[in-house]
PDB file of C-alpha atoms in Angstrom:
ATOM      1  CA  UNK Y   1       0.000   0.000   0.000  1.00 31.00           C
ATOM      2  CA  UNK Y   2       1.307   3.455  -0.918  1.00 38.00           C
ATOM      3  CA  UNK Y   3      -0.228   6.780   0.087  1.00 34.00           C
ATOM      4  CA  UNK Y   4      -0.439   9.791  -2.173  1.00 36.00           C
ATOM      5  CA  UNK Y   5      -1.022  13.456  -1.445  1.00 37.00           C
ATOM      6  CA  UNK Y   6      -1.985  16.418  -3.604  1.00 34.00           C
ATOM      7  CA  UNK Y   7       0.923  17.862  -5.579  1.00 36.00           C
ATOM      8  CA  UNK Y   8      -0.563  20.710  -7.641  1.00 31.00           C
ATOM      9  CA  UNK Y   9       2.329  23.105  -7.058  1.00 34.00           C
ATOM     10  CA  UNK Y  10       4.977  20.709  -8.366  1.00 37.00           C
ATOM     11  CA  UNK Y  11       3.719  20.815 -11.934  1.00 37.00           C
ATOM     12  CA  UNK Y  12       3.726  24.624 -11.959  1.00 35.00           C
ATOM     13  CA  UNK Y  13       7.327  24.812 -10.762  1.00 38.00           C
ATOM     14  CA  UNK Y  14       8.526  22.092 -13.103  1.00 39.00           C
ATOM     15  CA  UNK Y  15       6.910  23.588 -16.187  1.00 36.00           C
ATOM     16  CA  UNK Y  16       9.182  26.608 -15.887  1.00 36.00           C
ATOM     17  CA  UNK Y  17      12.307  24.557 -15.255  1.00 41.00           C
ATOM     18  CA  UNK Y  18      12.329  21.488 -17.483  1.00 40.00           C
ATOM     19  CA  UNK Y  19      13.098  23.255 -20.742  1.00 37.00           C
ATOM     20  CA  UNK Y  20      16.007  25.354 -19.520  1.00 40.00           C
ATOM     21  CA  UNK Y  21      17.477  23.556 -16.529  1.00 47.00           C
ATOM     22  CA  UNK Y  22      19.951  21.228 -18.222  1.00 44.00           C
ATOM     23  CA  UNK Y  23      20.746  19.975 -14.724  1.00 50.00           C
ATOM     24  CA  UNK Y  24      21.428  16.432 -15.892  1.00 47.00           C
ATOM     25  CA  UNK Y  25      23.276  17.327 -19.029  1.00 50.00           C
ATOM     26  CA  UNK Y  26      20.780  15.859 -21.534  1.00 55.00           C
ATOM     27  CA  UNK Y  27      18.012  16.998 -23.905  1.00 74.00           C
ATOM     28  CA  UNK Y  28      15.493  14.198 -23.292  1.00 94.00           C
ATOM     29  CA  UNK Y  29      13.151  13.701 -20.377  1.00 96.00           C
ATOM     30  CA  UNK Y  30      12.248  10.890 -17.999  1.00 97.00           C
ATOM     31  CA  UNK Y  31      10.143  10.367 -14.889  1.00 98.00           C
ATOM     32  CA  UNK Y  32      11.325  10.749 -11.299  1.00 98.00           C
ATOM     33  CA  UNK Y  33       9.533   9.810  -8.071  1.00 98.00           C
ATOM     34  CA  UNK Y  34      10.520   9.672  -4.405  1.00 98.00           C
ATOM     35  CA  UNK Y  35       8.972   7.691  -1.578  1.00 97.00           C
ATOM     36  CA  UNK Y  36      10.087   7.904   2.038  1.00 95.00           C
ATOM     37  CA  UNK Y  37       9.676   5.671   5.088  1.00 91.00           C
ATOM     38  CA  UNK Y  38      11.195   5.108   8.486  1.00 86.00           C
ATOM     39  CA  UNK Y  39      13.250   2.601  10.432  1.00 80.00           C
ATOM     40  CA  UNK Y  40      11.391   2.810  13.773  1.00 76.00           C
ATOM     41  CA  UNK Y  41      12.835   3.430  17.210  1.00 77.00           C
ATOM     42  CA  UNK Y  42      11.623   1.525  20.261  1.00 75.00           C
ATOM     43  CA  UNK Y  43       9.614   3.841  22.518  1.00 75.00           C
ATOM     44  CA  UNK Y  44       8.866   6.447  19.851  1.00 80.00           C
ATOM     45  CA  UNK Y  45       5.205   6.487  18.836  1.00 82.00           C
ATOM     46  CA  UNK Y  46       5.613   9.379  16.389  1.00 88.00           C
ATOM     47  CA  UNK Y  47       8.493  10.941  14.468  1.00 89.00           C
ATOM     48  CA  UNK Y  48       7.157  13.961  12.593  1.00 93.00           C
ATOM     49  CA  UNK Y  49       9.119  15.881   9.952  1.00 95.00           C
ATOM     50  CA  UNK Y  50       7.808  18.691   7.734  1.00 96.00           C
ATOM     51  CA  UNK Y  51       9.260  18.944   4.222  1.00 97.00           C
ATOM     52  CA  UNK Y  52       8.822  21.917   1.884  1.00 97.00           C
ATOM     53  CA  UNK Y  53      10.983  21.111  -1.152  1.00 97.00           C
ATOM     54  CA  UNK Y  54      12.703  18.337  -3.065  1.00 98.00           C
ATOM     55  CA  UNK Y  55      15.573  19.219  -5.419  1.00 98.00           C
ATOM     56  CA  UNK Y  56      17.639  17.185  -7.835  1.00 98.00           C
ATOM     57  CA  UNK Y  57      21.221  18.468  -8.100  1.00 97.00           C
ATOM     58  CA  UNK Y  58      23.104  17.917 -11.360  1.00 94.00           C
ATOM     59  CA  UNK Y  59      25.808  19.470 -13.504  1.00 88.00           C
ATOM     60  CA  UNK Y  60      23.613  22.440 -14.376  1.00 85.00           C
ATOM     61  CA  UNK Y  61      22.561  23.226 -10.805  1.00 92.00           C
ATOM     62  CA  UNK Y  62      19.435  22.502  -8.778  1.00 95.00           C
ATOM     63  CA  UNK Y  63      16.085  21.455 -10.159  1.00 97.00           C
ATOM     64  CA  UNK Y  64      13.102  21.770  -7.828  1.00 97.00           C
ATOM     65  CA  UNK Y  65      10.825  18.809  -8.565  1.00 97.00           C
ATOM     66  CA  UNK Y  66       8.364  19.456  -5.747  1.00 97.00           C
ATOM     67  CA  UNK Y  67       7.608  22.231  -3.301  1.00 95.00           C
ATOM     68  CA  UNK Y  68       4.800  22.822  -0.878  1.00 95.00           C
ATOM     69  CA  UNK Y  69       4.343  21.800   2.756  1.00 96.00           C
ATOM     70  CA  UNK Y  70       4.094  18.143   3.782  1.00 96.00           C
ATOM     71  CA  UNK Y  71       4.079  17.080   7.435  1.00 95.00           C
ATOM     72  CA  UNK Y  72       4.808  13.363   7.619  1.00 94.00           C
ATOM     73  CA  UNK Y  73       4.642  11.084  10.659  1.00 92.00           C
ATOM     74  CA  UNK Y  74       7.388   8.716   9.602  1.00 87.00           C
ATOM     75  CA  UNK Y  75       6.515   6.177  12.313  1.00 83.00           C
ATOM     76  CA  UNK Y  76       3.369   5.390  10.298  1.00 85.00           C
ATOM     77  CA  UNK Y  77       5.489   4.259   7.408  1.00 83.00           C
ATOM     78  CA  UNK Y  78       7.172   1.080   8.511  1.00 78.00           C
ATOM     79  CA  UNK Y  79       6.469  -2.524   7.496  1.00 84.00           C
ATOM     80  CA  UNK Y  80       7.551  -1.717   3.912  1.00 91.00           C
ATOM     81  CA  UNK Y  81       4.887   0.994   3.528  1.00 90.00           C
ATOM     82  CA  UNK Y  82       6.241   4.262   2.125  1.00 93.00           C
ATOM     83  CA  UNK Y  83       4.902   7.790   1.690  1.00 94.00           C
ATOM     84  CA  UNK Y  84       4.811   9.310  -1.806  1.00 95.00           C
ATOM     85  CA  UNK Y  85       6.661  12.574  -1.241  1.00 96.00           C
ATOM     86  CA  UNK Y  86       7.223  13.173  -4.979  1.00 97.00           C
ATOM     87  CA  UNK Y  87       4.759  11.386  -7.279  1.00 96.00           C
ATOM     88  CA  UNK Y  88       5.938  10.500 -10.832  1.00 97.00           C
ATOM     89  CA  UNK Y  89       7.170  13.804 -12.280  1.00 97.00           C
ATOM     90  CA  UNK Y  90       8.774  14.662 -15.628  1.00 97.00           C
ATOM     91  CA  UNK Y  91      12.414  15.808 -15.331  1.00 97.00           C
ATOM     92  CA  UNK Y  92      15.374  16.185 -17.712  1.00 96.00           C
ATOM     93  CA  UNK Y  93      17.020  12.820 -18.355  1.00 96.00           C
ATOM     94  CA  UNK Y  94      20.579  12.263 -17.193  1.00 95.00           C
ATOM     95  CA  UNK Y  95      22.672  11.836 -14.071  1.00 96.00           C
ATOM     96  CA  UNK Y  96      22.078  13.731 -10.829  1.00 97.00           C
ATOM     97  CA  UNK Y  97      24.677  13.630  -8.087  1.00 96.00           C
ATOM     98  CA  UNK Y  98      22.282  14.057  -5.148  1.00 97.00           C
ATOM     99  CA  UNK Y  99      18.749  14.662  -3.906  1.00 97.00           C
ATOM    100  CA  UNK Y 100      18.076  17.392  -1.342  1.00 97.00           C
ATOM    101  CA  UNK Y 101      15.011  17.559   0.888  1.00 97.00           C
ATOM    102  CA  UNK Y 102      14.114  20.884   2.518  1.00 96.00           C
ATOM    103  CA  UNK Y 103      13.041  20.700   6.195  1.00 96.00           C
ATOM    104  CA  UNK Y 104      11.156  23.696   7.579  1.00 95.00           C
ATOM    105  CA  UNK Y 105      12.091  25.750  10.635  1.00 94.00           C
ATOM    106  CA  UNK Y 106      10.155  25.634  13.900  1.00 91.00           C
ATOM    107  CA  UNK Y 107       8.805  29.170  13.348  1.00 92.00           C
ATOM    108  CA  UNK Y 108       7.887  28.739   9.671  1.00 94.00           C
ATOM    109  CA  UNK Y 109       4.668  30.797   9.263  1.00 94.00           C
ATOM    110  CA  UNK Y 110       3.243  28.278   6.784  1.00 95.00           C
ATOM    111  CA  UNK Y 111       3.002  25.607   9.479  1.00 95.00           C
ATOM    112  CA  UNK Y 112      -0.237  25.655  11.470  1.00 94.00           C
ATOM    113  CA  UNK Y 113       0.224  23.915  14.839  1.00 92.00           C
ATOM    114  CA  UNK Y 114      -2.524  21.711  16.247  1.00 92.00           C
ATOM    115  CA  UNK Y 115      -2.935  19.725  19.466  1.00 88.00           C
ATOM    116  CA  UNK Y 116      -1.977  16.624  17.508  1.00 89.00           C
ATOM    117  CA  UNK Y 117       1.005  18.249  15.782  1.00 91.00           C
ATOM    118  CA  UNK Y 118       2.314  21.114  17.924  1.00 92.00           C
ATOM    119  CA  UNK Y 119       5.612  21.485  16.041  1.00 93.00           C
ATOM    120  CA  UNK Y 120       6.691  20.917  12.436  1.00 95.00           C
ATOM    121  CA  UNK Y 121       9.467  18.537  13.555  1.00 94.00           C
ATOM    122  CA  UNK Y 122       9.258  16.456  16.740  1.00 92.00           C
ATOM    123  CA  UNK Y 123       9.552  12.989  18.242  1.00 89.00           C
ATOM    124  CA  UNK Y 124       6.883  11.602  20.594  1.00 88.00           C
ATOM    125  CA  UNK Y 125       8.434   9.391  23.262  1.00 76.00           C
ATOM    126  CA  UNK Y 126       5.157   8.616  25.012  1.00 71.00           C
ATOM    127  CA  UNK Y 127       5.869  10.487  28.238  1.00 68.00           C
ATOM    128  CA  UNK Y 128       6.574  13.728  26.393  1.00 76.00           C
ATOM    129  CA  UNK Y 129       7.047  15.335  22.996  1.00 83.00           C
ATOM    130  CA  UNK Y 130      10.564  16.476  22.106  1.00 84.00           C
ATOM    131  CA  UNK Y 131      11.117  19.206  19.544  1.00 86.00           C
ATOM    132  CA  UNK Y 132      13.667  18.197  16.914  1.00 89.00           C
ATOM    133  CA  UNK Y 133      16.426  20.723  16.345  1.00 89.00           C
ATOM    134  CA  UNK Y 134      18.768  20.823  13.356  1.00 87.00           C
ATOM    135  CA  UNK Y 135      22.553  20.685  13.945  1.00 84.00           C
ATOM    136  CA  UNK Y 136      23.280  23.270  11.241  1.00 81.00           C
ATOM    137  CA  UNK Y 137      20.417  25.600  12.136  1.00 83.00           C
ATOM    138  CA  UNK Y 138      16.968  26.052  10.605  1.00 85.00           C
ATOM    139  CA  UNK Y 139      15.619  25.712   7.981  1.00 91.00           C
ATOM    140  CA  UNK Y 140      17.653  22.632   7.060  1.00 92.00           C
ATOM    141  CA  UNK Y 141      18.306  20.174   4.249  1.00 93.00           C
ATOM    142  CA  UNK Y 142      18.659  16.413   4.137  1.00 93.00           C
ATOM    143  CA  UNK Y 143      21.066  15.313   1.413  1.00 94.00           C
ATOM    144  CA  UNK Y 144      20.845  11.917  -0.276  1.00 95.00           C
ATOM    145  CA  UNK Y 145      24.069  11.249  -2.220  1.00 94.00           C
ATOM    146  CA  UNK Y 146      23.843   9.615  -5.643  1.00 92.00           C
ATOM    147  CA  UNK Y 147      24.466   9.262  -8.442  1.00 95.00           C
ATOM    148  CA  UNK Y 148      20.874   8.923  -9.619  1.00 97.00           C
ATOM    149  CA  UNK Y 149      20.245   8.237 -13.294  1.00 97.00           C
ATOM    150  CA  UNK Y 150      16.971   9.203 -14.966  1.00 97.00           C
ATOM    151  CA  UNK Y 151      16.907   7.372 -18.328  1.00 97.00           C
ATOM    152  CA  UNK Y 152      15.738   9.193 -21.467  1.00 97.00           C
ATOM    153  CA  UNK Y 153      12.131   8.099 -21.949  1.00 96.00           C
ATOM    154  CA  UNK Y 154      12.298   5.928 -18.813  1.00 97.00           C
ATOM    155  CA  UNK Y 155      11.726   6.314 -15.109  1.00 97.00           C
ATOM    156  CA  UNK Y 156      13.622   6.357 -11.826  1.00 97.00           C
ATOM    157  CA  UNK Y 157      11.795   5.660  -8.584  1.00 98.00           C
ATOM    158  CA  UNK Y 158      13.831   6.212  -5.413  1.00 98.00           C
ATOM    159  CA  UNK Y 159      12.792   4.609  -2.120  1.00 97.00           C
ATOM    160  CA  UNK Y 160      14.364   6.336   0.904  1.00 95.00           C
ATOM    161  CA  UNK Y 161      14.418   4.906   4.418  1.00 93.00           C
ATOM    162  CA  UNK Y 162      15.145   7.386   7.210  1.00 90.00           C
ATOM    163  CA  UNK Y 163      17.194   5.547   9.842  1.00 87.00           C
ATOM    164  CA  UNK Y 164      15.842   7.291  12.931  1.00 84.00           C
ATOM    165  CA  UNK Y 165      18.322   5.661  15.314  1.00 82.00           C
ATOM    166  CA  UNK Y 166      21.272   7.005  13.348  1.00 86.00           C
ATOM    167  CA  UNK Y 167      19.562  10.322  12.623  1.00 89.00           C
ATOM    168  CA  UNK Y 168      18.843  11.400  16.219  1.00 87.00           C
ATOM    169  CA  UNK Y 169      21.323  12.709  18.781  1.00 87.00           C
ATOM    170  CA  UNK Y 170      20.346  13.248  22.409  1.00 85.00           C
ATOM    171  CA  UNK Y 171      21.852  16.493  23.740  1.00 84.00           C
ATOM    172  CA  UNK Y 172      21.726  17.725  27.339  1.00 77.00           C
ATOM    173  CA  UNK Y 173      20.449  21.294  27.715  1.00 72.00           C
ATOM    174  CA  UNK Y 174      19.107  23.604  30.406  1.00 67.00           C
ATOM    175  CA  UNK Y 175      15.623  22.291  29.636  1.00 65.00           C
ATOM    176  CA  UNK Y 176      16.701  18.650  29.935  1.00 68.00           C
ATOM    177  CA  UNK Y 177      17.451  16.301  27.063  1.00 73.00           C
ATOM    178  CA  UNK Y 178      16.644  17.545  23.579  1.00 81.00           C
ATOM    179  CA  UNK Y 179      17.125  15.828  20.231  1.00 85.00           C
ATOM    180  CA  UNK Y 180      18.941  16.940  17.105  1.00 90.00           C
ATOM    181  CA  UNK Y 181      17.908  15.534  13.740  1.00 90.00           C
ATOM    182  CA  UNK Y 182      20.722  14.851  11.301  1.00 89.00           C
ATOM    183  CA  UNK Y 183      18.891  12.767   8.664  1.00 89.00           C
ATOM    184  CA  UNK Y 184      20.599   9.535   7.617  1.00 88.00           C
ATOM    185  CA  UNK Y 185      18.794   8.067   4.622  1.00 91.00           C
ATOM    186  CA  UNK Y 186      19.341   4.704   2.944  1.00 92.00           C
ATOM    187  CA  UNK Y 187      18.059   4.502  -0.637  1.00 95.00           C
ATOM    188  CA  UNK Y 188      17.124   1.765  -3.079  1.00 96.00           C
ATOM    189  CA  UNK Y 189      15.852   2.110  -6.625  1.00 96.00           C
ATOM    190  CA  UNK Y 190      12.230   1.024  -6.873  1.00 95.00           C
ATOM    191  CA  UNK Y 191      13.002  -1.502  -9.625  1.00 94.00           C
ATOM    192  CA  UNK Y 192      15.646  -3.196  -7.439  1.00 95.00           C
ATOM    193  CA  UNK Y 193      13.927  -3.069  -4.054  1.00 97.00           C
ATOM    194  CA  UNK Y 194      13.754  -6.327  -2.130  1.00 97.00           C
ATOM    195  CA  UNK Y 195      12.157  -7.248   1.200  1.00 97.00           C
ATOM    196  CA  UNK Y 196      12.099  -9.911   3.913  1.00 98.00           C
ATOM    197  CA  UNK Y 197       8.850 -10.819   5.685  1.00 97.00           C
ATOM    198  CA  UNK Y 198       7.857 -13.127   8.496  1.00 97.00           C
ATOM    199  CA  UNK Y 199       6.554 -13.280  12.055  1.00 97.00           C
ATOM    200  CA  UNK Y 200       7.929 -13.199  15.589  1.00 97.00           C
ATOM    201  CA  UNK Y 201       6.089 -15.236  18.238  1.00 95.00           C
ATOM    202  CA  UNK Y 202       6.579 -16.282  21.845  1.00 95.00           C
ATOM    203  CA  UNK Y 203       7.107 -19.996  22.372  1.00 94.00           C
ATOM    204  CA  UNK Y 204       4.143 -20.129  24.785  1.00 93.00           C
ATOM    205  CA  UNK Y 205       1.820 -18.328  22.368  1.00 91.00           C
ATOM    206  CA  UNK Y 206       1.264 -15.278  24.599  1.00 92.00           C
ATOM    207  CA  UNK Y 207       1.734 -11.702  23.400  1.00 92.00           C
ATOM    208  CA  UNK Y 208       4.884  -9.688  23.975  1.00 92.00           C
ATOM    209  CA  UNK Y 209       4.446  -6.859  26.451  1.00 89.00           C
ATOM    210  CA  UNK Y 210       5.593  -3.359  25.533  1.00 83.00           C
ATOM    211  CA  UNK Y 211       8.765  -3.873  27.596  1.00 84.00           C
ATOM    212  CA  UNK Y 212       9.505  -7.152  25.783  1.00 90.00           C
ATOM    213  CA  UNK Y 213       8.937  -5.744  22.292  1.00 86.00           C
ATOM    214  CA  UNK Y 214      11.130  -7.573  19.748  1.00 93.00           C
ATOM    215  CA  UNK Y 215      13.141  -6.059  16.913  1.00 95.00           C
ATOM    216  CA  UNK Y 216      14.164  -7.922  13.742  1.00 97.00           C
ATOM    217  CA  UNK Y 217      17.503  -6.994  12.175  1.00 97.00           C
ATOM    218  CA  UNK Y 218      18.910  -7.610   8.709  1.00 97.00           C
ATOM    219  CA  UNK Y 219      22.678  -7.412   9.078  1.00 97.00           C
ATOM    220  CA  UNK Y 220      26.039  -8.310   7.655  1.00 97.00           C
ATOM    221  CA  UNK Y 221      29.243  -9.246   9.378  1.00 95.00           C
ATOM    222  CA  UNK Y 222      30.866 -11.943  11.469  1.00 95.00           C
ATOM    223  CA  UNK Y 223      30.385 -13.034  15.047  1.00 94.00           C
ATOM    224  CA  UNK Y 224      27.308 -12.116  17.057  1.00 95.00           C
ATOM    225  CA  UNK Y 225      24.957  -9.203  16.453  1.00 97.00           C
ATOM    226  CA  UNK Y 226      24.594  -8.577  20.201  1.00 96.00           C
ATOM    227  CA  UNK Y 227      27.887  -7.768  21.924  1.00 94.00           C
ATOM    228  CA  UNK Y 228      28.134 -10.318  24.774  1.00 91.00           C
ATOM    229  CA  UNK Y 229      30.194  -7.932  26.922  1.00 93.00           C
ATOM    230  CA  UNK Y 230      27.806  -4.951  26.771  1.00 93.00           C
ATOM    231  CA  UNK Y 231      24.489  -6.394  25.503  1.00 95.00           C
ATOM    232  CA  UNK Y 232      24.367  -3.631  22.881  1.00 95.00           C
ATOM    233  CA  UNK Y 233      23.308  -4.437  19.341  1.00 96.00           C
ATOM    234  CA  UNK Y 234      26.265  -3.772  17.022  1.00 95.00           C
ATOM    235  CA  UNK Y 235      24.810  -0.846  15.058  1.00 92.00           C
ATOM    236  CA  UNK Y 236      27.680  -0.885  12.542  1.00 93.00           C
ATOM    237  CA  UNK Y 237      26.537  -4.303  11.282  1.00 96.00           C
ATOM    238  CA  UNK Y 238      22.832  -3.446  10.914  1.00 95.00           C
ATOM    239  CA  UNK Y 239      21.502  -2.743   7.414  1.00 95.00           C
ATOM    240  CA  UNK Y 240      17.812  -2.468   8.327  1.00 94.00           C
ATOM    241  CA  UNK Y 241      15.510  -3.221  11.248  1.00 93.00           C
ATOM    242  CA  UNK Y 242      11.801  -3.620  11.876  1.00 92.00           C
ATOM    243  CA  UNK Y 243       9.520  -3.731  14.906  1.00 91.00           C
ATOM    244  CA  UNK Y 244       6.835  -6.444  14.516  1.00 93.00           C
ATOM    245  CA  UNK Y 245       3.230  -5.348  14.786  1.00 91.00           C
ATOM    246  CA  UNK Y 246       2.169  -5.118  18.446  1.00 88.00           C
ATOM    247  CA  UNK Y 247      -0.363  -7.055  20.499  1.00 87.00           C
ATOM    248  CA  UNK Y 248      -3.919  -6.215  19.518  1.00 88.00           C
ATOM    249  CA  UNK Y 249      -3.044  -5.496  15.887  1.00 90.00           C
ATOM    250  CA  UNK Y 250      -4.856  -7.847  13.471  1.00 92.00           C
ATOM    251  CA  UNK Y 251      -1.435  -8.673  12.019  1.00 93.00           C
ATOM    252  CA  UNK Y 252       0.207  -9.110  15.436  1.00 94.00           C
ATOM    253  CA  UNK Y 253       3.784 -10.373  15.218  1.00 95.00           C
ATOM    254  CA  UNK Y 254       4.231  -9.695  11.502  1.00 96.00           C
ATOM    255  CA  UNK Y 255       7.224  -7.702  10.279  1.00 95.00           C
ATOM    256  CA  UNK Y 256       8.691  -6.529   6.989  1.00 96.00           C
ATOM    257  CA  UNK Y 257      12.310  -5.540   6.434  1.00 96.00           C
ATOM    258  CA  UNK Y 258      12.640  -3.256   3.457  1.00 94.00           C
ATOM    259  CA  UNK Y 259      13.279  -1.701   1.098  1.00 95.00           C
ATOM    260  CA  UNK Y 260      16.552  -3.600   0.795  1.00 97.00           C
ATOM    261  CA  UNK Y 261      19.181  -3.820  -1.894  1.00 97.00           C
ATOM    262  CA  UNK Y 262      19.225  -7.322  -3.443  1.00 98.00           C
ATOM    263  CA  UNK Y 263      21.720  -9.505  -1.646  1.00 98.00           C
ATOM    264  CA  UNK Y 264      22.357 -11.888   1.223  1.00 98.00           C
ATOM    265  CA  UNK Y 265      21.554 -10.974   4.816  1.00 98.00           C
ATOM    266  CA  UNK Y 266      21.814 -12.511   8.243  1.00 98.00           C
ATOM    267  CA  UNK Y 267      18.484 -12.025  10.026  1.00 98.00           C
ATOM    268  CA  UNK Y 268      18.093 -12.017  13.807  1.00 98.00           C
ATOM    269  CA  UNK Y 269      15.177 -11.370  16.171  1.00 98.00           C
ATOM    270  CA  UNK Y 270      15.938  -9.851  19.576  1.00 96.00           C
ATOM    271  CA  UNK Y 271      13.223  -9.345  22.218  1.00 95.00           C
ATOM    272  CA  UNK Y 272      13.472  -6.953  25.144  1.00 93.00           C
ATOM    273  CA  UNK Y 273      15.217  -4.175  23.221  1.00 92.00           C
ATOM    274  CA  UNK Y 274      15.474  -0.713  24.725  1.00 89.00           C
ATOM    275  CA  UNK Y 275      16.747   2.290  22.764  1.00 87.00           C
ATOM    276  CA  UNK Y 276      19.131   4.362  24.897  1.00 87.00           C
ATOM    277  CA  UNK Y 277      21.476   7.300  24.365  1.00 85.00           C
ATOM    278  CA  UNK Y 278      25.207   6.624  24.438  1.00 86.00           C
ATOM    279  CA  UNK Y 279      27.720   9.098  25.879  1.00 80.00           C
ATOM    280  CA  UNK Y 280      28.043  10.820  22.495  1.00 84.00           C
ATOM    281  CA  UNK Y 281      24.249  11.140  22.219  1.00 86.00           C
ATOM    282  CA  UNK Y 282      23.861   8.448  19.565  1.00 86.00           C
ATOM    283  CA  UNK Y 283      20.839   6.158  20.001  1.00 87.00           C
ATOM    284  CA  UNK Y 284      21.718   2.487  20.496  1.00 91.00           C
ATOM    285  CA  UNK Y 285      19.706  -0.684  21.059  1.00 93.00           C
ATOM    286  CA  UNK Y 286      20.389  -2.571  24.271  1.00 94.00           C
ATOM    287  CA  UNK Y 287      19.161  -6.110  24.940  1.00 95.00           C
ATOM    288  CA  UNK Y 288      17.765  -6.774  28.433  1.00 93.00           C
ATOM    289  CA  UNK Y 289      18.770 -10.443  28.478  1.00 93.00           C
ATOM    290  CA  UNK Y 290      15.342 -11.968  29.053  1.00 91.00           C
ATOM    291  CA  UNK Y 291      14.893 -13.739  25.694  1.00 94.00           C
ATOM    292  CA  UNK Y 292      17.615 -15.497  23.748  1.00 94.00           C
ATOM    293  CA  UNK Y 293      18.288 -13.768  20.399  1.00 95.00           C
ATOM    294  CA  UNK Y 294      17.426 -16.074  17.495  1.00 97.00           C
ATOM    295  CA  UNK Y 295      19.140 -16.009  14.097  1.00 97.00           C
ATOM    296  CA  UNK Y 296      17.786 -17.845  11.064  1.00 96.00           C
ATOM    297  CA  UNK Y 297      19.745 -21.020  10.366  1.00 94.00           C
ATOM    298  CA  UNK Y 298      21.106 -19.803   7.031  1.00 95.00           C
ATOM    299  CA  UNK Y 299      21.579 -16.304   5.585  1.00 97.00           C
ATOM    300  CA  UNK Y 300      18.640 -15.070   3.504  1.00 98.00           C
ATOM    301  CA  UNK Y 301      19.273 -14.228  -0.158  1.00 98.00           C
ATOM    302  CA  UNK Y 302      16.723 -12.033  -1.896  1.00 98.00           C
ATOM    303  CA  UNK Y 303      16.737 -10.826  -5.501  1.00 98.00           C
ATOM    304  CA  UNK Y 304      15.739  -7.545  -7.145  1.00 97.00           C
ATOM    305  CA  UNK Y 305      12.021  -6.899  -6.867  1.00 95.00           C
ATOM    306  CA  UNK Y 306      11.536 -10.049  -4.764  1.00 97.00           C
ATOM    307  CA  UNK Y 307      10.362 -10.722  -1.217  1.00 97.00           C
ATOM    308  CA  UNK Y 308      11.649 -13.551   0.962  1.00 98.00           C
ATOM    309  CA  UNK Y 309       8.531 -14.785   2.781  1.00 97.00           C
ATOM    310  CA  UNK Y 310       8.170 -16.856   5.916  1.00 97.00           C
ATOM    311  CA  UNK Y 311      11.387 -15.816   7.671  1.00 98.00           C
ATOM    312  CA  UNK Y 312       9.881 -16.403  11.114  1.00 97.00           C
ATOM    313  CA  UNK Y 313      11.049 -16.702  14.711  1.00 97.00           C
ATOM    314  CA  UNK Y 314       9.921 -18.324  17.946  1.00 96.00           C
ATOM    315  CA  UNK Y 315      11.486 -16.778  21.034  1.00 96.00           C
ATOM    316  CA  UNK Y 316      11.840 -18.428  24.434  1.00 94.00           C
ATOM    317  CA  UNK Y 317      12.660 -16.716  27.753  1.00 92.00           C
ATOM    318  CA  UNK Y 318      15.998 -17.355  29.417  1.00 90.00           C
ATOM    319  CA  UNK Y 319      14.445 -16.813  32.856  1.00 83.00           C
TER     320      UNK Y 319
END
């Protein structure tokens, strides 16, 4: 399932730019689209970011392919569901070196606060709502490095996953802990995107409590994913992660890891994961030791445009 919003302004901007931009160094045109989702963080019920512009940057400069105001709760877009930030749009064909996403400032007059969304950019940690600041000041940009190739007469769809754990930094201030957002985005071309699906269940058939909530990781590397000396998940090895659907959801226990680049992944489920801030403010996952982590018997290989189904786990308590 993919959600779409109204994009009237994009066509007006593009009409003035396509003919003379030359940003990609070619005379033909192709179609570009951008969808965005989120790698969730344990304990965060909402992660809201407000975008106002998407640019493609090429040899001839910047081409604005969409502008407006779009407030997106990225925590809604997990389980391989993505938000259509830029629907299919005609652009000059060629190679672009990066994509830039504009993020609005807290005091942007175009944003209308509500009880549900008091700020344009914030994270909801359940007990309180934390305003997201930008390390380089506001307004800000998120840069997705390329290259990105739009074929003449063809299309390029880019799927971007915002890794919230790697994007947030906890910083002590006079008002307590605040969070800085430095967006880290992992991208896959739509035509290549792969996924891994399955379920996570308790051995006794009961539901996981909120404190026991499992996380499923697709990772690469040697040794163990969980450091036996610290009980921290080795973030450097993790490619993607997913939180299975919670108790009470009709699809309870189901997860989807994606979008992924085609390839081979080790896949591990870890229950009792808590996201905590390290000394440098980075968010890390720590295992509480109650359930034994379970890794699938053999690495999972998934091809372009394919989904590996039935990669499932049964977790048993250690005490």
